[in-house]
Amino acid sequence: MLVKTKAIVISALKYQEKSLIVKCFTETDGLKSYFVHNAFSGKNNRQKIAYFQPLNILEIEAVHKNKGTLENFKEIKLFAAYHTIHIDIVKSTIIIFLSEMLHHSIREEEKNEDLFHFLETALLWLDSHDEIANFHLILLLEITKFLGFYPDSSTNDYPFFEMTEGVFTPFQSLSCLSGEETALFRKLLALRFDSNQQVFNGKERQQLLKIILDYYSFHLDGFRKPKSLEVLKEVFS
């Protein structure tokens, strides 16, 4: 079936010497993997490799056989060319980290337009703003709405956050954040992308990032922390 859709690049893996396997989150079909033959040979193909940088937003025409095998592109172009993301060291580090997070978090090959549109809007926001210190924290927390384990804030006056159930509780257990961590986490829940970016210091951001990664680990079987985590920590230290 010939499909025209927007697609967000999740990963691009070199296959043998000349080819690529590109994983995309598409607007119409969810997660799809594509085989790009001879990606590293021929001038036109080498130019196209730039399309497959992490979290680029593409417009593609592709043949989807929907048989669980690798699909094939027919045409590719950038939907929106980023102006700052790939040349700003902080933004590019955030993008690499988030692409790994999405690689380990989005697993279902099914349409999820709401998640696609959220990611698209968030990435374009990142490209056009400079105050971005909390962007990755807010994004990862918001994504849990679409993955099914966003924290229940109906009782967020309670002093402890219980990680396995995703609820605030009056009593502390082994799977709860401390009172201090809970207060920090509660503050993050109230933030949006355009909120004051100075609300946390560097140490608090590191603390929140650990909390979010642990929270993902509780709720996603086999979740692995990104290899780029240490680089991100260095950038925000």
PDB file of C-alpha atoms in Angstrom:
ATOM      1  CA  MET A   1       0.000   0.000   0.000  1.00  0.00           C
ATOM      2  CA  LEU A   2       1.362   3.426  -1.004  1.00  0.00           C
ATOM      3  CA  VAL A   3       1.242   5.845   1.949  1.00  0.00           C
ATOM      4  CA  LYS A   4       1.942   9.572   2.212  1.00  0.00           C
ATOM      5  CA  THR A   5       2.568  10.721   5.762  1.00  0.00           C
ATOM      6  CA  LYS A   6       4.672  12.835   8.076  1.00  0.00           C
ATOM      7  CA  ALA A   7       7.276  10.881  10.014  1.00  0.00           C
ATOM      8  CA  ILE A   8       9.641  11.628  12.908  1.00  0.00           C
ATOM      9  CA  VAL A   9      13.026   9.894  12.690  1.00  0.00           C
ATOM     10  CA  ILE A  10      13.666   7.831  15.825  1.00  0.00           C
ATOM     11  CA  SER A  11      16.905   6.111  14.809  1.00  0.00           C
ATOM     12  CA  ALA A  12      19.104   5.273  11.822  1.00  0.00           C
ATOM     13  CA  LEU A  13      21.314   2.188  11.998  1.00  0.00           C
ATOM     14  CA  LYS A  14      24.009   1.435   9.450  1.00  0.00           C
ATOM     15  CA  TYR A  15      23.487  -1.963   7.820  1.00  0.00           C
ATOM     16  CA  GLN A  16      26.529  -3.660   6.306  1.00  0.00           C
ATOM     17  CA  GLU A  17      28.633  -1.080   4.441  1.00  0.00           C
ATOM     18  CA  LYS A  18      26.218   0.854   2.270  1.00  0.00           C
ATOM     19  CA  SER A  19      22.691   0.696   3.670  1.00  0.00           C
ATOM     20  CA  LEU A  20      20.598   2.039   6.541  1.00  0.00           C
ATOM     21  CA  ILE A  21      17.710   0.785   8.625  1.00  0.00           C
ATOM     22  CA  VAL A  22      15.651   3.819   9.651  1.00  0.00           C
ATOM     23  CA  LYS A  23      13.023   3.671  12.375  1.00  0.00           C
ATOM     24  CA  CYS A  24      10.325   6.352  12.161  1.00  0.00           C
ATOM     25  CA  PHE A  25       7.254   7.253  14.143  1.00  0.00           C
ATOM     26  CA  THR A  26       4.687   8.028  11.457  1.00  0.00           C
ATOM     27  CA  GLU A  27       1.515  10.067  11.708  1.00  0.00           C
ATOM     28  CA  THR A  28      -0.635   7.477   9.903  1.00  0.00           C
ATOM     29  CA  ASP A  29       0.822   4.128  10.983  1.00  0.00           C
ATOM     30  CA  GLY A  30       2.763   4.579  14.192  1.00  0.00           C
ATOM     31  CA  LEU A  31       6.192   2.981  14.399  1.00  0.00           C
ATOM     32  CA  LYS A  32       7.696   1.788  11.107  1.00  0.00           C
ATOM     33  CA  SER A  33      11.157   0.623  10.057  1.00  0.00           C
ATOM     34  CA  TYR A  34      12.520   1.276   6.563  1.00  0.00           C
ATOM     35  CA  PHE A  35      15.406  -0.125   4.544  1.00  0.00           C
ATOM     36  CA  VAL A  36      17.473   2.444   2.646  1.00  0.00           C
ATOM     37  CA  HIS A  37      19.551   0.606   0.057  1.00  0.00           C
ATOM     38  CA  ASN A  38      22.968   2.029  -0.915  1.00  0.00           C
ATOM     39  CA  ALA A  39      22.473   5.036   1.376  1.00  0.00           C
ATOM     40  CA  PHE A  40      26.207   5.758   1.380  1.00  0.00           C
ATOM     41  CA  SER A  41      26.838   5.495  -2.358  1.00  0.00           C
ATOM     42  CA  GLY A  42      25.880   7.994  -5.048  1.00  0.00           C
ATOM     43  CA  LYS A  43      25.716  11.768  -4.551  1.00  0.00           C
ATOM     44  CA  ASN A  44      21.927  11.946  -4.185  1.00  0.00           C
ATOM     45  CA  ASN A  45      21.800   9.152  -1.634  1.00  0.00           C
ATOM     46  CA  ARG A  46      24.614  10.646   0.455  1.00  0.00           C
ATOM     47  CA  GLN A  47      22.695  13.918   0.573  1.00  0.00           C
ATOM     48  CA  LYS A  48      19.598  12.078   1.772  1.00  0.00           C
ATOM     49  CA  ILE A  49      21.452  10.707   4.817  1.00  0.00           C
ATOM     50  CA  ALA A  50      21.078  14.172   6.346  1.00  0.00           C
ATOM     51  CA  TYR A  51      17.318  13.587   6.382  1.00  0.00           C
ATOM     52  CA  PHE A  52      17.764  10.805   8.911  1.00  0.00           C
ATOM     53  CA  GLN A  53      19.259  12.828  11.752  1.00  0.00           C
ATOM     54  CA  PRO A  54      17.537  12.127  15.094  1.00  0.00           C
ATOM     55  CA  LEU A  55      14.008  13.534  15.437  1.00  0.00           C
ATOM     56  CA  ASN A  56      13.925  15.200  12.033  1.00  0.00           C
ATOM     57  CA  ILE A  57      10.354  15.667  10.833  1.00  0.00           C
ATOM     58  CA  LEU A  58       9.921  14.288   7.320  1.00  0.00           C
ATOM     59  CA  GLU A  59       7.263  14.055   4.682  1.00  0.00           C
ATOM     60  CA  ILE A  60       7.494  10.622   3.121  1.00  0.00           C
ATOM     61  CA  GLU A  61       5.899   8.531   0.442  1.00  0.00           C
ATOM     62  CA  ALA A  62       6.445   4.865   1.190  1.00  0.00           C
ATOM     63  CA  VAL A  63       5.286   1.370   0.370  1.00  0.00           C
ATOM     64  CA  HIS A  64       3.843  -0.244   3.507  1.00  0.00           C
ATOM     65  CA  LYS A  65       3.383  -3.983   3.139  1.00  0.00           C
ATOM     66  CA  ASN A  66       2.427  -4.266   6.831  1.00  0.00           C
ATOM     67  CA  LYS A  67       3.883  -7.767   7.125  1.00  0.00           C
ATOM     68  CA  GLY A  68       6.265  -7.063   9.984  1.00  0.00           C
ATOM     69  CA  THR A  69       9.193  -6.661   7.582  1.00  0.00           C
ATOM     70  CA  LEU A  70      11.199  -3.583   6.632  1.00  0.00           C
ATOM     71  CA  GLU A  71       9.273  -1.108   4.500  1.00  0.00           C
ATOM     72  CA  ASN A  72      10.627   1.019   1.634  1.00  0.00           C
ATOM     73  CA  PHE A  73      10.664   4.752   0.965  1.00  0.00           C
ATOM     74  CA  LYS A  74       9.670   6.034  -2.442  1.00  0.00           C
ATOM     75  CA  GLU A  75      10.150   9.741  -1.758  1.00  0.00           C
ATOM     76  CA  ILE A  76      11.515  11.715   1.199  1.00  0.00           C
ATOM     77  CA  LYS A  77      11.680  15.404   1.988  1.00  0.00           C
ATOM     78  CA  LEU A  78      11.978  17.507   5.116  1.00  0.00           C
ATOM     79  CA  PHE A  79       8.635  18.676   6.452  1.00  0.00           C
ATOM     80  CA  ALA A  80      10.327  21.421   8.472  1.00  0.00           C
ATOM     81  CA  ALA A  81      14.021  22.235   8.360  1.00  0.00           C
ATOM     82  CA  TYR A  82      15.343  22.976  11.840  1.00  0.00           C
ATOM     83  CA  HIS A  83      17.175  26.279  12.188  1.00  0.00           C
ATOM     84  CA  THR A  84      18.954  25.755  15.504  1.00  0.00           C
ATOM     85  CA  ILE A  85      18.592  22.167  16.726  1.00  0.00           C
ATOM     86  CA  HIS A  86      21.481  20.629  14.794  1.00  0.00           C
ATOM     87  CA  ILE A  87      23.914  23.520  15.338  1.00  0.00           C
ATOM     88  CA  ASP A  88      23.267  24.243  19.029  1.00  0.00           C
ATOM     89  CA  ILE A  89      25.249  21.824  21.209  1.00  0.00           C
ATOM     90  CA  VAL A  90      22.711  21.867  24.043  1.00  0.00           C
ATOM     91  CA  LYS A  91      19.731  21.303  21.751  1.00  0.00           C
ATOM     92  CA  SER A  92      21.482  18.611  19.702  1.00  0.00           C
ATOM     93  CA  THR A  93      22.443  16.767  22.907  1.00  0.00           C
ATOM     94  CA  ILE A  94      18.830  16.935  24.115  1.00  0.00           C
ATOM     95  CA  ILE A  95      17.648  15.599  20.741  1.00  0.00           C
ATOM     96  CA  ILE A  96      20.034  12.632  20.772  1.00  0.00           C
ATOM     97  CA  PHE A  97      18.979  11.779  24.316  1.00  0.00           C
ATOM     98  CA  LEU A  98      15.259  12.085  23.543  1.00  0.00           C
ATOM     99  CA  SER A  99      15.557   9.991  20.378  1.00  0.00           C
ATOM    100  CA  GLU A 100      17.065   7.193  22.481  1.00  0.00           C
ATOM    101  CA  MET A 101      14.306   7.573  25.049  1.00  0.00           C
ATOM    102  CA  LEU A 102      11.636   7.316  22.340  1.00  0.00           C
ATOM    103  CA  HIS A 103      13.432   4.335  20.811  1.00  0.00           C
ATOM    104  CA  HIS A 104      13.106   2.489  24.122  1.00  0.00           C
ATOM    105  CA  SER A 105       9.605   3.769  24.934  1.00  0.00           C
ATOM    106  CA  ILE A 106       7.466   3.675  21.768  1.00  0.00           C
ATOM    107  CA  ARG A 107       7.026   0.044  20.834  1.00  0.00           C
ATOM    108  CA  GLU A 108       3.592  -0.463  19.353  1.00  0.00           C
ATOM    109  CA  GLU A 109       3.182  -0.452  15.598  1.00  0.00           C
ATOM    110  CA  GLU A 110      -0.120   1.333  15.719  1.00  0.00           C
ATOM    111  CA  LYS A 111      -1.408   4.791  14.909  1.00  0.00           C
ATOM    112  CA  ASN A 112      -1.145   7.352  17.691  1.00  0.00           C
ATOM    113  CA  GLU A 113      -1.887  10.709  16.099  1.00  0.00           C
ATOM    114  CA  ASP A 114      -2.138  12.545  19.414  1.00  0.00           C
ATOM    115  CA  LEU A 115       1.386  11.519  20.412  1.00  0.00           C
ATOM    116  CA  PHE A 116       2.709  12.343  16.938  1.00  0.00           C
ATOM    117  CA  HIS A 117       1.197  15.832  16.978  1.00  0.00           C
ATOM    118  CA  PHE A 118       2.466  16.470  20.502  1.00  0.00           C
ATOM    119  CA  LEU A 119       6.027  15.503  19.515  1.00  0.00           C
ATOM    120  CA  GLU A 120       5.862  17.531  16.318  1.00  0.00           C
ATOM    121  CA  THR A 121       4.692  20.643  18.164  1.00  0.00           C
ATOM    122  CA  ALA A 122       7.269  20.180  20.932  1.00  0.00           C
ATOM    123  CA  LEU A 123      10.194  19.752  18.517  1.00  0.00           C
ATOM    124  CA  LEU A 124       9.256  22.858  16.555  1.00  0.00           C
ATOM    125  CA  TRP A 125       8.973  24.750  19.862  1.00  0.00           C
ATOM    126  CA  LEU A 126      12.477  23.608  20.853  1.00  0.00           C
ATOM    127  CA  ASP A 127      13.876  24.780  17.526  1.00  0.00           C
ATOM    128  CA  SER A 128      12.437  28.274  17.926  1.00  0.00           C
ATOM    129  CA  HIS A 129      13.181  28.998  21.607  1.00  0.00           C
ATOM    130  CA  ASP A 130      16.344  29.655  23.590  1.00  0.00           C
ATOM    131  CA  GLU A 131      15.226  29.083  27.195  1.00  0.00           C
ATOM    132  CA  ILE A 132      15.112  25.278  27.147  1.00  0.00           C
ATOM    133  CA  ALA A 133      16.771  24.035  30.348  1.00  0.00           C
ATOM    134  CA  ASN A 134      13.696  22.027  31.443  1.00  0.00           C
ATOM    135  CA  PHE A 135      12.464  21.007  27.994  1.00  0.00           C
ATOM    136  CA  HIS A 136      13.559  17.351  28.172  1.00  0.00           C
ATOM    137  CA  LEU A 137      12.088  16.923  31.669  1.00  0.00           C
ATOM    138  CA  ILE A 138       8.705  18.368  30.709  1.00  0.00           C
ATOM    139  CA  LEU A 139       8.595  16.430  27.437  1.00  0.00           C
ATOM    140  CA  LEU A 140       9.361  13.065  29.045  1.00  0.00           C
ATOM    141  CA  LEU A 141       6.730  13.620  31.705  1.00  0.00           C
ATOM    142  CA  GLU A 142       4.113  14.713  29.142  1.00  0.00           C
ATOM    143  CA  ILE A 143       4.827  11.657  26.963  1.00  0.00           C
ATOM    144  CA  THR A 144       3.657   9.410  29.795  1.00  0.00           C
ATOM    145  CA  LYS A 145       0.119  10.714  29.115  1.00  0.00           C
ATOM    146  CA  PHE A 146       0.237   8.956  25.745  1.00  0.00           C
ATOM    147  CA  LEU A 147       2.002   5.846  27.047  1.00  0.00           C
ATOM    148  CA  GLY A 148      -0.582   5.335  29.780  1.00  0.00           C
ATOM    149  CA  PHE A 149       1.229   6.082  33.036  1.00  0.00           C
ATOM    150  CA  TYR A 150       0.983   9.831  33.615  1.00  0.00           C
ATOM    151  CA  PRO A 151       0.988  10.578  37.352  1.00  0.00           C
ATOM    152  CA  ASP A 152      -2.428  10.894  38.999  1.00  0.00           C
ATOM    153  CA  SER A 153      -2.387  14.387  40.483  1.00  0.00           C
ATOM    154  CA  SER A 154      -5.842  14.202  42.081  1.00  0.00           C
ATOM    155  CA  THR A 155      -4.218  13.665  45.486  1.00  0.00           C
ATOM    156  CA  ASN A 156      -1.045  15.660  44.948  1.00  0.00           C
ATOM    157  CA  ASP A 157      -1.353  17.369  48.325  1.00  0.00           C
ATOM    158  CA  TYR A 158      -0.081  14.161  49.924  1.00  0.00           C
ATOM    159  CA  PRO A 159       3.609  14.291  50.883  1.00  0.00           C
ATOM    160  CA  PHE A 160       4.919  11.229  49.006  1.00  0.00           C
ATOM    161  CA  PHE A 161       4.777  10.045  45.390  1.00  0.00           C
ATOM    162  CA  GLU A 162       4.435   6.289  44.925  1.00  0.00           C
ATOM    163  CA  MET A 163       6.263   5.247  41.734  1.00  0.00           C
ATOM    164  CA  THR A 164       4.638   1.916  40.832  1.00  0.00           C
ATOM    165  CA  GLU A 165       1.048   3.171  40.965  1.00  0.00           C
ATOM    166  CA  GLY A 166       1.861   6.740  39.910  1.00  0.00           C
ATOM    167  CA  VAL A 167      -0.101   8.334  42.765  1.00  0.00           C
ATOM    168  CA  PHE A 168       0.548  10.682  45.675  1.00  0.00           C
ATOM    169  CA  THR A 169       0.106   9.036  49.051  1.00  0.00           C
ATOM    170  CA  PRO A 170       0.077  10.050  52.740  1.00  0.00           C
ATOM    171  CA  PHE A 171       2.375   7.181  53.756  1.00  0.00           C
ATOM    172  CA  GLN A 172       5.921   6.456  52.612  1.00  0.00           C
ATOM    173  CA  SER A 173       6.825   3.002  51.315  1.00  0.00           C
ATOM    174  CA  LEU A 174       9.900   1.504  49.640  1.00  0.00           C
ATOM    175  CA  SER A 175       8.619   2.528  46.196  1.00  0.00           C
ATOM    176  CA  CYS A 176       7.945   6.134  47.208  1.00  0.00           C
ATOM    177  CA  LEU A 177       9.993   9.231  46.563  1.00  0.00           C
ATOM    178  CA  SER A 178      11.215  11.069  49.643  1.00  0.00           C
ATOM    179  CA  GLY A 179       9.331  14.147  50.800  1.00  0.00           C
ATOM    180  CA  GLU A 180      11.950  16.423  49.220  1.00  0.00           C
ATOM    181  CA  GLU A 181      11.897  14.520  45.927  1.00  0.00           C
ATOM    182  CA  THR A 182       8.100  14.545  45.897  1.00  0.00           C
ATOM    183  CA  ALA A 183       8.019  18.337  46.331  1.00  0.00           C
ATOM    184  CA  LEU A 184      10.440  18.688  43.412  1.00  0.00           C
ATOM    185  CA  PHE A 185       8.429  16.304  41.248  1.00  0.00           C
ATOM    186  CA  ARG A 186       5.180  18.115  42.090  1.00  0.00           C
ATOM    187  CA  LYS A 187       6.753  21.374  40.928  1.00  0.00           C
ATOM    188  CA  LEU A 188       7.736  19.757  37.611  1.00  0.00           C
ATOM    189  CA  LEU A 189       4.174  18.528  37.061  1.00  0.00           C
ATOM    190  CA  ALA A 190       2.967  22.127  37.042  1.00  0.00           C
ATOM    191  CA  LEU A 191       5.453  23.312  34.390  1.00  0.00           C
ATOM    192  CA  ARG A 192       4.875  23.886  30.672  1.00  0.00           C
ATOM    193  CA  PHE A 193       7.426  24.578  27.945  1.00  0.00           C
ATOM    194  CA  ASP A 194       7.018  28.344  28.275  1.00  0.00           C
ATOM    195  CA  SER A 195       7.294  28.315  32.091  1.00  0.00           C
ATOM    196  CA  ASN A 196      10.205  30.007  33.862  1.00  0.00           C
ATOM    197  CA  GLN A 197      13.264  27.893  33.043  1.00  0.00           C
ATOM    198  CA  GLN A 198      15.130  29.055  36.173  1.00  0.00           C
ATOM    199  CA  VAL A 199      12.738  27.286  38.544  1.00  0.00           C
ATOM    200  CA  PHE A 200      15.312  24.483  39.047  1.00  0.00           C
ATOM    201  CA  ASN A 201      19.065  24.588  39.556  1.00  0.00           C
ATOM    202  CA  GLY A 202      21.422  22.102  37.914  1.00  0.00           C
ATOM    203  CA  LYS A 203      21.438  19.672  40.842  1.00  0.00           C
ATOM    204  CA  GLU A 204      17.634  19.627  40.956  1.00  0.00           C
ATOM    205  CA  ARG A 205      17.427  18.916  37.210  1.00  0.00           C
ATOM    206  CA  GLN A 206      19.773  15.955  37.631  1.00  0.00           C
ATOM    207  CA  GLN A 207      17.619  14.726  40.494  1.00  0.00           C
ATOM    208  CA  LEU A 208      14.429  15.067  38.432  1.00  0.00           C
ATOM    209  CA  LEU A 209      15.984  13.317  35.458  1.00  0.00           C
ATOM    210  CA  LYS A 210      16.867  10.341  37.658  1.00  0.00           C
ATOM    211  CA  ILE A 211      13.309  10.276  39.039  1.00  0.00           C
ATOM    212  CA  ILE A 212      11.808  10.284  35.523  1.00  0.00           C
ATOM    213  CA  LEU A 213      14.132   7.535  34.273  1.00  0.00           C
ATOM    214  CA  ASP A 214      13.300   5.424  37.323  1.00  0.00           C
ATOM    215  CA  TYR A 215       9.596   6.096  36.717  1.00  0.00           C
ATOM    216  CA  TYR A 216       9.924   4.884  33.110  1.00  0.00           C
ATOM    217  CA  SER A 217      11.763   1.806  34.378  1.00  0.00           C
ATOM    218  CA  PHE A 218       8.874   0.977  36.718  1.00  0.00           C
ATOM    219  CA  HIS A 219       6.294   1.214  33.936  1.00  0.00           C
ATOM    220  CA  LEU A 220       8.009  -0.062  30.777  1.00  0.00           C
ATOM    221  CA  ASP A 221       9.219  -3.658  30.725  1.00  0.00           C
ATOM    222  CA  GLY A 222      12.807  -3.949  29.576  1.00  0.00           C
ATOM    223  CA  PHE A 223      13.355  -0.184  29.530  1.00  0.00           C
ATOM    224  CA  ARG A 224      17.026   0.751  29.166  1.00  0.00           C
ATOM    225  CA  LYS A 225      18.583   4.061  30.121  1.00  0.00           C
ATOM    226  CA  PRO A 226      20.013   5.892  27.076  1.00  0.00           C
ATOM    227  CA  LYS A 227      23.746   5.697  26.378  1.00  0.00           C
ATOM    228  CA  SER A 228      23.727   9.463  25.839  1.00  0.00           C
ATOM    229  CA  LEU A 229      22.601  10.090  29.436  1.00  0.00           C
ATOM    230  CA  GLU A 230      26.102  10.935  30.669  1.00  0.00           C
ATOM    231  CA  VAL A 231      26.642  13.443  27.857  1.00  0.00           C
ATOM    232  CA  LEU A 232      23.339  15.130  28.737  1.00  0.00           C
ATOM    233  CA  LYS A 233      24.376  15.316  32.386  1.00  0.00           C
ATOM    234  CA  GLU A 234      27.639  16.985  31.369  1.00  0.00           C
ATOM    235  CA  VAL A 235      25.834  19.583  29.278  1.00  0.00           C
ATOM    236  CA  PHE A 236      23.512  20.501  32.156  1.00  0.00           C
ATOM    237  CA  SER A 237      26.051  20.212  34.968  1.00  0.00           C
TER     238      SER A 237
END
